[in-house]
XYZ file of C-alpha atoms in Angstrom:
585
model
C -15.950 7.651 -4.695
C -18.654 9.955 -5.135
C -17.624 13.402 -6.045
C -20.812 15.404 -5.720
C -21.094 17.831 -8.632
C -24.755 18.317 -8.444
C -27.843 17.377 -6.468
C -27.163 14.380 -4.265
C -29.568 11.516 -4.895
C -29.895 8.404 -2.845
C -31.086 5.044 -3.866
C -32.961 2.164 -2.389
C -31.940 -1.442 -2.594
C -34.120 -2.101 -5.611
C -32.666 0.848 -7.466
C -29.178 -0.331 -6.640
C -29.849 -3.761 -8.102
C -31.262 -2.289 -11.331
C -28.278 0.047 -11.712
C -25.826 -2.780 -11.095
C -27.481 -4.984 -13.743
C -27.451 -2.072 -16.213
C -23.753 -1.378 -15.701
C -22.867 -5.050 -15.938
C -24.830 -5.392 -19.171
C -23.224 -2.315 -20.683
C -19.810 -3.474 -19.596
C -20.352 -6.902 -21.134
C -21.372 -5.322 -24.436
C -17.890 -3.749 -24.742
C -15.844 -6.528 -23.283
C -13.012 -7.676 -25.532
C -12.072 -11.282 -25.260
C -8.392 -10.728 -24.630
C -6.457 -7.526 -24.191
C -3.391 -6.355 -26.017
C -1.061 -8.272 -23.707
C -2.881 -11.620 -23.986
C -4.264 -11.433 -20.468
C -7.785 -12.313 -19.573
C -9.871 -9.167 -19.088
C -11.790 -8.301 -15.977
C -15.086 -9.159 -17.586
C -14.034 -12.787 -17.900
C -11.928 -13.027 -14.762
C -13.436 -14.271 -11.514
C -12.045 -12.562 -8.400
C -10.471 -14.966 -5.974
C -12.475 -15.673 -2.747
C -10.232 -13.504 -0.629
C -10.780 -10.496 -2.829
C -13.890 -9.603 -0.943
C -13.058 -11.131 2.411
C -12.955 -7.700 4.103
C -15.685 -5.100 4.118
C -13.087 -2.334 4.176
C -12.131 -0.308 1.114
C -10.338 2.895 0.234
C -13.614 4.640 -0.593
C -15.957 2.994 1.900
C -17.672 1.509 -1.196
C -19.051 4.967 -2.016
C -20.855 5.636 -5.309
C -18.840 6.203 -8.464
C -19.346 7.340 -12.062
C -20.560 4.591 -14.372
C -19.935 6.174 -17.792
C -18.249 3.736 -20.120
C -15.378 4.683 -22.456
C -16.309 5.275 -26.122
C -16.040 2.404 -28.568
C -14.028 4.537 -30.992
C -10.253 4.962 -30.914
C -9.108 6.889 -27.850
C -6.429 8.681 -29.854
C -8.026 10.242 -32.954
C -6.067 12.423 -35.340
C -6.274 16.048 -34.236
C -8.684 18.130 -36.259
C -7.168 20.936 -38.281
C -10.409 22.648 -39.088
C -12.995 24.412 -36.963
C -15.400 21.486 -36.888
C -16.350 19.440 -33.918
C -13.666 17.247 -32.322
C -13.869 13.621 -33.239
C -15.687 11.376 -30.762
C -13.394 10.078 -28.091
C -11.076 13.083 -27.994
C -12.349 14.581 -24.785
C -12.833 11.218 -23.128
C -9.248 10.196 -23.850
C -7.780 13.548 -22.891
C -6.506 13.850 -19.311
C -5.919 17.263 -17.741
C -2.213 18.091 -17.685
C -1.651 18.340 -13.934
C -3.758 15.260 -13.251
C -1.878 13.215 -15.883
C 1.458 14.396 -14.483
C 0.409 13.275 -10.985
C -0.493 9.798 -12.226
C 2.805 9.370 -14.075
C 4.838 10.682 -11.088
C 3.047 8.190 -8.816
C 3.872 5.370 -11.229
C 7.558 6.366 -11.131
C 7.616 6.559 -7.366
C 6.041 3.151 -6.975
C 8.361 1.593 -9.536
C 11.226 2.699 -7.243
C 9.610 1.901 -3.876
C 7.823 -1.322 -4.840
C 9.134 -2.497 -8.247
C 7.428 -5.865 -7.927
C 4.020 -4.253 -7.897
C 4.251 -3.120 -11.550
C 1.739 -0.328 -11.099
C 0.649 1.256 -14.395
C -0.373 4.923 -14.396
C -3.322 3.930 -16.564
C -4.813 2.146 -13.542
C -4.648 5.367 -11.485
C -6.167 7.270 -14.413
C -9.001 4.751 -14.701
C -9.778 4.991 -10.971
C -9.495 8.815 -11.102
C -11.918 8.864 -14.013
C -14.442 6.618 -12.280
C -14.118 8.271 -8.869
C -14.092 12.013 -9.736
C -14.061 12.523 -13.457
C -10.312 13.285 -13.326
C -10.669 15.829 -10.503
C -13.705 17.486 -12.039
C -12.145 17.715 -15.470
C -8.834 18.986 -14.031
C -10.172 21.805 -11.944
C -7.034 22.017 -9.869
C -4.520 24.676 -8.920
C -0.886 24.806 -9.984
C 0.072 22.679 -6.964
C -2.546 20.037 -7.824
C -5.046 20.924 -5.119
C -8.700 20.928 -6.261
C -10.247 24.357 -6.708
C -13.088 23.267 -4.450
C -13.503 20.154 -2.292
C -14.761 16.930 -3.900
C -16.907 15.126 -1.366
C -18.966 11.942 -1.544
C -22.316 11.536 0.215
C -22.254 11.098 3.981
C -22.013 7.390 4.747
C -24.942 7.282 7.109
C -26.349 3.870 6.094
C -29.178 5.450 4.128
C -28.608 3.843 0.773
C -24.854 3.762 1.425
C -22.501 2.110 3.907
C -22.677 3.290 7.533
C -19.348 4.739 8.673
C -19.583 7.067 11.585
C -17.197 10.024 11.865
C -13.529 9.049 12.356
C -11.761 12.376 11.855
C -13.878 14.912 13.721
C -14.657 16.414 10.356
C -10.998 17.339 9.677
C -11.038 16.105 6.088
C -14.713 16.055 5.122
C -16.171 18.747 7.388
C -18.648 16.216 8.763
C -18.421 15.395 12.483
C -21.322 12.842 12.323
C -20.474 10.545 9.442
C -17.521 10.013 7.117
C -17.512 11.087 3.466
C -15.123 10.159 0.706
C -12.747 13.017 0.011
C -10.724 14.312 -2.965
C -10.039 13.239 -6.530
C -9.288 9.633 -5.562
C -12.167 9.580 -3.007
C -10.461 8.290 0.147
C -12.565 8.003 3.281
C -10.901 9.777 6.265
C -10.142 6.614 8.213
C -8.228 5.178 5.266
C -6.459 8.439 4.409
C -5.230 8.675 8.039
C -2.818 5.798 7.356
C -2.664 5.642 3.579
C -2.085 9.357 2.919
C 1.167 10.396 1.199
C 2.884 13.641 0.336
C 3.207 13.421 -3.409
C 4.285 17.030 -4.155
C 6.842 17.373 -1.336
C 5.096 20.336 0.294
C 5.195 18.724 3.739
C 1.433 17.957 3.803
C -0.692 14.896 3.110
C -3.808 16.391 1.557
C -6.486 14.132 0.060
C -7.672 17.105 -2.011
C -4.281 17.267 -3.769
C -4.034 15.119 -6.903
C -0.299 14.450 -6.349
C -0.856 13.317 -2.778
C -3.989 11.339 -3.637
C -2.508 9.555 -6.668
C 0.625 8.491 -4.722
C -1.539 7.285 -1.844
C -3.739 5.331 -4.263
C -0.680 3.723 -5.770
C 0.665 2.625 -2.329
C -2.805 1.428 -1.381
C -3.075 -0.751 -4.511
C 0.425 -2.182 -3.897
C 0.165 -2.741 -0.162
C -0.164 -6.533 -0.140
C 2.814 -7.427 -2.426
C 0.379 -7.768 -5.279
C 1.847 -7.936 -8.794
C -0.518 -5.796 -10.883
C 0.785 -7.273 -14.113
C -0.986 -10.461 -12.989
C -4.756 -10.238 -13.689
C -5.798 -12.035 -10.490
C -3.713 -9.601 -8.371
C -4.981 -6.645 -10.366
C -8.575 -7.803 -9.717
C -7.837 -8.060 -5.998
C -6.320 -4.609 -5.897
C -9.232 -2.929 -7.689
C -11.834 -4.735 -5.553
C -9.980 -3.574 -2.401
C -10.481 -0.006 -3.633
C -14.258 -0.381 -4.066
C -15.668 -3.852 -3.407
C -17.999 -4.187 -6.379
C -17.818 -6.455 -9.381
C -19.415 -3.730 -11.539
C -16.740 -1.372 -10.299
C -13.981 -3.850 -11.244
C -15.399 -4.270 -14.781
C -15.759 -0.518 -15.270
C -12.220 0.377 -14.049
C -10.772 -2.346 -16.350
C -12.711 -0.862 -19.311
C -11.000 2.507 -18.701
C -7.591 0.851 -18.089
C -7.766 -0.829 -21.499
C -9.034 2.365 -23.101
C -6.136 4.466 -21.745
C -3.650 1.785 -22.656
C -4.579 2.258 -26.287
C -3.628 5.944 -26.158
C -4.366 9.208 -24.465
C -3.217 12.796 -24.640
C -2.821 15.843 -22.378
C -5.424 18.581 -22.329
C -5.371 21.893 -20.463
C -6.431 21.885 -16.824
C -10.087 22.603 -16.278
C -11.170 21.608 -19.820
C -12.055 17.974 -19.172
C -15.613 16.755 -19.470
C -17.531 15.365 -16.551
C -19.307 12.033 -16.452
C -23.107 11.968 -16.560
C -24.082 8.861 -14.610
C -23.398 7.576 -11.116
C -23.926 4.247 -9.477
C -26.378 5.829 -7.049
C -28.429 7.226 -9.915
C -27.136 10.743 -9.289
C -26.043 12.930 -12.141
C -22.732 14.767 -12.127
C -22.975 18.379 -13.226
C -20.123 20.509 -14.358
C -19.410 23.585 -12.228
C -19.904 25.540 -15.491
C -23.025 24.023 -17.100
C -22.550 23.120 -20.711
C -24.662 24.779 -23.367
C -27.295 22.407 -24.819
C -27.467 21.793 -28.533
C -29.811 24.093 -30.408
C -32.515 22.423 -32.555
C -30.479 23.107 -35.758
C -27.208 21.752 -34.426
C -26.549 18.080 -35.271
C -25.532 15.953 -32.322
C -22.063 14.344 -32.386
C -21.940 11.291 -34.652
C -24.364 12.643 -37.220
C -27.552 11.749 -35.391
C -30.611 13.867 -36.030
C -31.329 16.569 -33.510
C -34.147 15.930 -31.103
C -37.085 18.340 -31.406
C -37.308 20.914 -28.653
C -39.774 19.931 -26.002
C -43.029 21.824 -25.833
C -43.219 24.413 -23.116
C -44.839 22.965 -20.028
C -47.570 24.654 -18.153
C -46.513 26.295 -14.934
C -46.757 23.851 -12.110
C -48.970 24.922 -9.267
C -46.808 22.893 -6.945
C -44.014 24.623 -5.057
C -40.523 23.517 -6.000
C -38.077 21.819 -3.612
C -34.720 23.442 -3.094
C -32.399 22.034 -5.754
C -35.096 21.072 -8.209
C -38.119 18.741 -8.303
C -41.599 19.311 -6.969
C -43.271 18.551 -3.685
C -45.589 15.561 -3.715
C -48.972 16.427 -2.107
C -49.466 14.786 1.266
C -52.784 13.645 2.725
C -54.232 16.032 5.296
C -52.994 15.543 8.779
C -55.469 14.946 11.593
C -54.926 17.969 13.916
C -55.479 15.723 16.890
C -52.990 13.067 15.909
C -49.543 12.856 17.443
C -46.628 13.313 15.022
C -44.949 10.069 14.238
C -41.308 9.896 15.419
C -39.098 8.529 12.632
C -37.610 5.182 13.502
C -34.036 5.326 14.807
C -31.252 3.695 12.868
C -30.631 0.224 14.193
C -27.220 -0.312 15.743
C -24.530 -1.731 13.492
C -22.084 -4.454 14.442
C -19.522 -1.770 15.131
C -21.885 -0.014 17.510
C -22.135 -3.175 19.659
C -18.410 -3.506 20.252
C -17.517 -2.809 23.868
C -13.868 -3.894 23.966
C -11.086 -5.832 22.232
C -9.542 -9.017 23.648
C -6.435 -10.881 22.683
C -7.389 -14.015 20.725
C -4.484 -16.252 21.721
C -1.546 -14.355 20.172
C 1.670 -16.256 20.753
C 4.975 -14.671 21.807
C 6.082 -12.360 18.986
C 9.852 -12.637 18.414
C 11.928 -12.481 15.261
C 15.504 -11.916 14.349
C 16.310 -8.646 12.544
C 15.502 -8.934 8.870
C 13.306 -11.984 9.305
C 9.544 -12.406 9.065
C 7.695 -13.081 12.303
C 6.291 -16.646 12.258
C 3.394 -15.774 14.614
C 0.635 -13.226 13.858
C -1.497 -10.973 16.060
C -5.103 -12.102 16.654
C -7.666 -9.801 18.199
C -11.308 -10.476 19.041
C -14.018 -7.849 19.077
C -16.573 -8.453 21.873
C -19.785 -6.980 23.231
C -20.110 -5.949 26.853
C -21.411 -9.427 27.599
C -18.323 -10.977 26.001
C -20.000 -12.164 22.769
C -17.950 -12.088 19.574
C -18.796 -9.407 16.994
C -18.260 -10.222 13.292
C -17.745 -7.885 10.335
C -16.045 -5.170 12.362
C -13.009 -3.412 10.983
C -9.998 -3.565 13.250
C -7.029 -1.340 12.523
C -3.516 -2.581 13.466
C -0.991 0.249 13.738
C 2.778 -0.111 14.336
C 3.798 2.793 16.575
C 7.051 4.131 17.804
C 10.508 4.510 16.309
C 10.991 1.258 14.433
C 11.583 0.004 10.915
C 9.506 -3.104 11.466
C 6.508 -3.209 9.139
C 3.712 -5.453 8.048
C 4.426 -7.609 4.971
C 4.296 -5.212 2.041
C 6.098 -2.395 3.808
C 3.070 -0.667 5.417
C 2.821 0.244 9.099
C -1.027 0.136 9.191
C -3.390 -2.669 8.200
C -7.203 -2.891 8.501
C -8.808 -6.273 8.758
C -12.505 -7.259 9.223
C -13.352 -9.664 12.004
C -14.539 -13.112 10.901
C -17.614 -15.014 12.085
C -15.811 -15.697 15.389
C -15.145 -12.000 15.932
C -11.445 -12.435 15.277
C -9.229 -10.249 13.098
C -5.799 -11.621 12.240
C -3.195 -8.976 11.389
C -0.839 -9.486 8.430
C 2.544 -11.015 9.265
C 5.122 -8.595 10.669
C 8.464 -8.166 8.928
C 11.330 -7.289 11.268
C 13.557 -4.382 10.346
C 17.142 -3.846 11.440
C 16.354 -1.836 14.609
C 16.297 -4.248 17.558
C 14.163 -4.024 20.663
C 10.463 -3.876 21.417
C 7.834 -2.954 18.848
C 4.310 -1.943 19.786
C 1.358 -2.844 17.568
C -1.966 -1.213 18.586
C -5.341 -2.679 17.637
C -8.276 -0.317 17.507
C -11.880 -0.490 16.198
C -12.564 1.633 13.102
C -15.540 3.901 13.642
C -15.858 3.219 17.358
C -14.157 4.772 20.352
C -13.047 1.933 22.604
C -9.725 1.396 24.333
C -7.004 0.121 22.030
C -5.228 -3.147 22.700
C -1.409 -3.107 22.550
C 0.800 -6.015 21.568
C 4.589 -6.114 21.998
C 6.826 -7.740 19.447
C 10.534 -8.129 19.978
C 13.237 -7.831 17.283
C 16.507 -9.491 18.298
C 19.850 -8.944 16.636
C 20.922 -11.251 13.847
C 22.667 -14.277 15.324
C 24.657 -17.395 14.489
C 24.852 -20.619 16.437
C 27.815 -22.166 14.587
C 31.059 -21.081 12.953
C 33.447 -23.043 10.780
C 36.432 -22.328 8.573
C 35.838 -22.569 4.876
C 39.298 -24.087 4.255
C 41.775 -26.309 6.091
C 45.108 -24.878 4.928
C 47.656 -24.524 7.754
C 48.134 -20.954 9.070
C 51.875 -20.523 9.429
C 54.352 -17.683 9.287
C 57.979 -16.875 10.025
C 58.924 -14.236 12.601
C 58.367 -10.738 11.225
C 56.564 -12.135 8.200
C 53.057 -12.259 6.719
C 50.646 -15.240 6.840
C 50.125 -16.574 3.348
C 46.488 -17.547 3.926
C 43.654 -15.348 5.219
C 41.146 -16.706 7.671
C 37.637 -17.094 6.279
C 34.697 -18.506 8.261
C 31.037 -19.256 7.579
C 28.306 -18.515 10.128
C 25.112 -20.491 10.296
C 21.948 -20.475 12.301
C 19.905 -23.662 12.424
C 22.029 -24.993 9.612
C 21.239 -22.044 7.271
C 23.601 -19.272 6.334
C 23.485 -16.439 8.881
C 23.815 -13.144 7.026
C 24.467 -9.758 8.559
C 25.653 -11.217 11.875
C 27.915 -9.039 14.007
C 31.238 -10.564 14.962
C 34.579 -9.775 16.677
C 38.004 -11.281 16.101
C 40.591 -11.225 18.900
C 44.123 -12.623 19.263
C 44.039 -13.981 22.816
C 46.666 -14.991 25.314
C 45.591 -18.634 25.730
C 42.626 -20.961 25.609
C 42.044 -20.313 29.310
C 42.799 -16.584 29.192
C 40.678 -14.653 26.636
C 42.540 -11.407 27.371
C 44.043 -9.664 24.349
C 47.540 -10.891 23.647
C 50.404 -8.405 23.852
C 52.753 -10.221 21.481
C 52.759 -12.633 18.596
C 50.426 -12.405 15.595
C 48.481 -9.228 14.788
C 46.357 -7.351 12.219
C 47.153 -3.902 10.865
C 44.946 -0.829 11.071
C 44.614 1.859 8.355
C 47.848 3.461 9.539
C 49.779 0.177 9.485
C 49.907 -0.115 13.273
C 49.498 -3.478 14.961
C 46.020 -4.246 16.351
C 44.915 -7.496 17.952
C 41.114 -6.934 18.191
C 38.750 -6.306 15.287
C 35.176 -5.148 16.028
C 32.109 -4.243 14.005
C 32.649 -7.189 11.659
C 29.643 -8.573 9.846
C 28.953 -11.674 7.777
C 27.879 -11.153 4.148
C 24.743 -12.348 2.412
C 26.116 -15.935 2.313
C 27.109 -15.891 5.973
C 30.796 -15.587 5.095
C 33.370 -13.499 6.924
C 36.910 -13.049 5.524
C 39.364 -11.479 7.908
C 42.188 -9.086 6.878
C 45.741 -10.359 6.497
C 47.623 -11.462 9.575
C 51.222 -10.626 10.439
C 53.781 -11.877 12.958
C 56.257 -10.105 15.191
C 59.600 -11.624 16.224
C 58.014 -13.965 18.759
C 57.759 -17.621 17.834
C 55.220 -20.076 19.075
C 51.566 -21.011 18.698
C 48.977 -18.218 18.958
C 45.194 -18.287 19.146
C 42.657 -16.260 17.145
C 39.138 -16.326 18.607
C 36.078 -15.290 16.613
C 32.763 -14.606 18.377
C 29.372 -13.788 16.889
C 26.065 -12.499 18.158
C 24.107 -15.501 19.311
C 27.088 -17.172 20.967
C 28.879 -18.921 18.085
C 32.632 -19.175 18.783
C 35.580 -20.515 16.814
C 39.237 -20.654 17.895
C 41.904 -20.845 15.174
C 45.591 -21.757 15.752
C 48.372 -19.671 14.237
C 51.974 -21.004 14.184
C 55.009 -18.730 14.017
C 58.290 -20.566 13.564
C 61.763 -19.807 12.187
C 62.432 -21.074 8.742
C 64.262 -24.368 8.638
C 67.899 -24.163 7.448
C 69.442 -27.016 5.492
C 72.638 -28.530 7.133
C 75.846 -28.866 4.937
C 76.657 -32.363 3.515
C 79.478 -34.123 5.425
C 82.926 -34.217 3.675
C 84.209 -37.500 2.318
C 87.766 -38.696 3.243
C 90.016 -39.694 0.344
C 90.425 -43.418 0.027
C 93.716 -44.923 1.058
């Protein structure tokens, strides 16, 4: 995350470890055994092994605010007097526009991906931890932040190393990426995950409506069911891959589930503590308590500190003092700071196909084969832990499983990244999937997948009743057939039905049986037919002209399945009169 509201502080590995332990300990101190719904809470749940299989995340694993929710009720009775608001009021209150964005995103996801069961409280928890609810709701009427919210540059110095991927378009930094906006997306993730949540024609990570909707789709992208604790853990860890982060977000989820309320935009409080030991400062600094003002909760006021003597040391810009340095030998050569060692991503020279089989699927079906790409150095050695982005390009409705057209996967120890399975849409033809390296400019590798039309390899009538009619009459039974492919029902398969001249002449007949069009006119060919979800196709009623004889109805489907049905038109039998009996002699 890492909205920077004050001086940016960086941490070393030791500081990180101490902070992580502190957060974990504080989290554990508030951990309920079981939540209101009887599910195991995040403090007790162990993420599945695949939860941290990739080093990618929405935020680039940027720092986040570590303030815990209060222990008291999140929904206190409103005060009618002029006294101080009860503890928990400001923490539970969510700025009006921000809360509206979370709820609208929940509604949109319930329609687009109902199986995900995304709760708005999860978005609120992430928004609280990432940016203090967009700096306490400092947003305009359209939901765009009054000023940009940026995380620290991810230059590998105490943070992850992610070199610039957007030419500074989102974060203004053309050297390294920075997390952007109230939900703290890094530019490379926003490029594919961004959404237009307020229908203004733009996808802006600084807009809370856009960012909240994008976060919802991001959390639901792998067909996860967020009502299941294991899937919820996976989704949160994919946002920021930290166990402490998971615990903290779940604390806020449970807190908001117990109740919250709307507060005016711009009046929310900002968190105090960050995972990188930096402090978040409100754009309008709060007034400290005077010595005679009791602190919230009835605790005694702390005595005012004694005035300090003026420091002879010059101050650094932004606060702090300069530590004296030993004198420099005038004759010595200035030491050149060591260069940053190359990362795995820096060593990638090209991408190679890793044995991807032919990619073909029928419309509406899942592809059985998956794309495999290997990242290699110039010498052809495999490179592990490199993020490879797979993007479906062109005019197609084929997607990855989960409905997304972009997926980012980290290479394994063999340098191979395997894309999620493709799900064929209804548009047939070639589909291009491009593999690229995130954070590195190397040539992309294109794969072609083919979507074929739905097909059947067999047709059979569903009944065996004779199809007969008298001249000028109507057939009593309608023709119904079932299409199958590989023995399974073939749904959505295109078919035609034609009354033909003979078994050896498939030309359209000019006499005999016929169908009727909307105007009641005789037609002997029906096109644009399609089997239903069970593979069934029931033809309209058939009629007969005055010609008698046996006629043939031929049904063909995509995929080559064919069935010929006989139709008999014969005059009705007339009963002959009984012979007269001669009188007996």
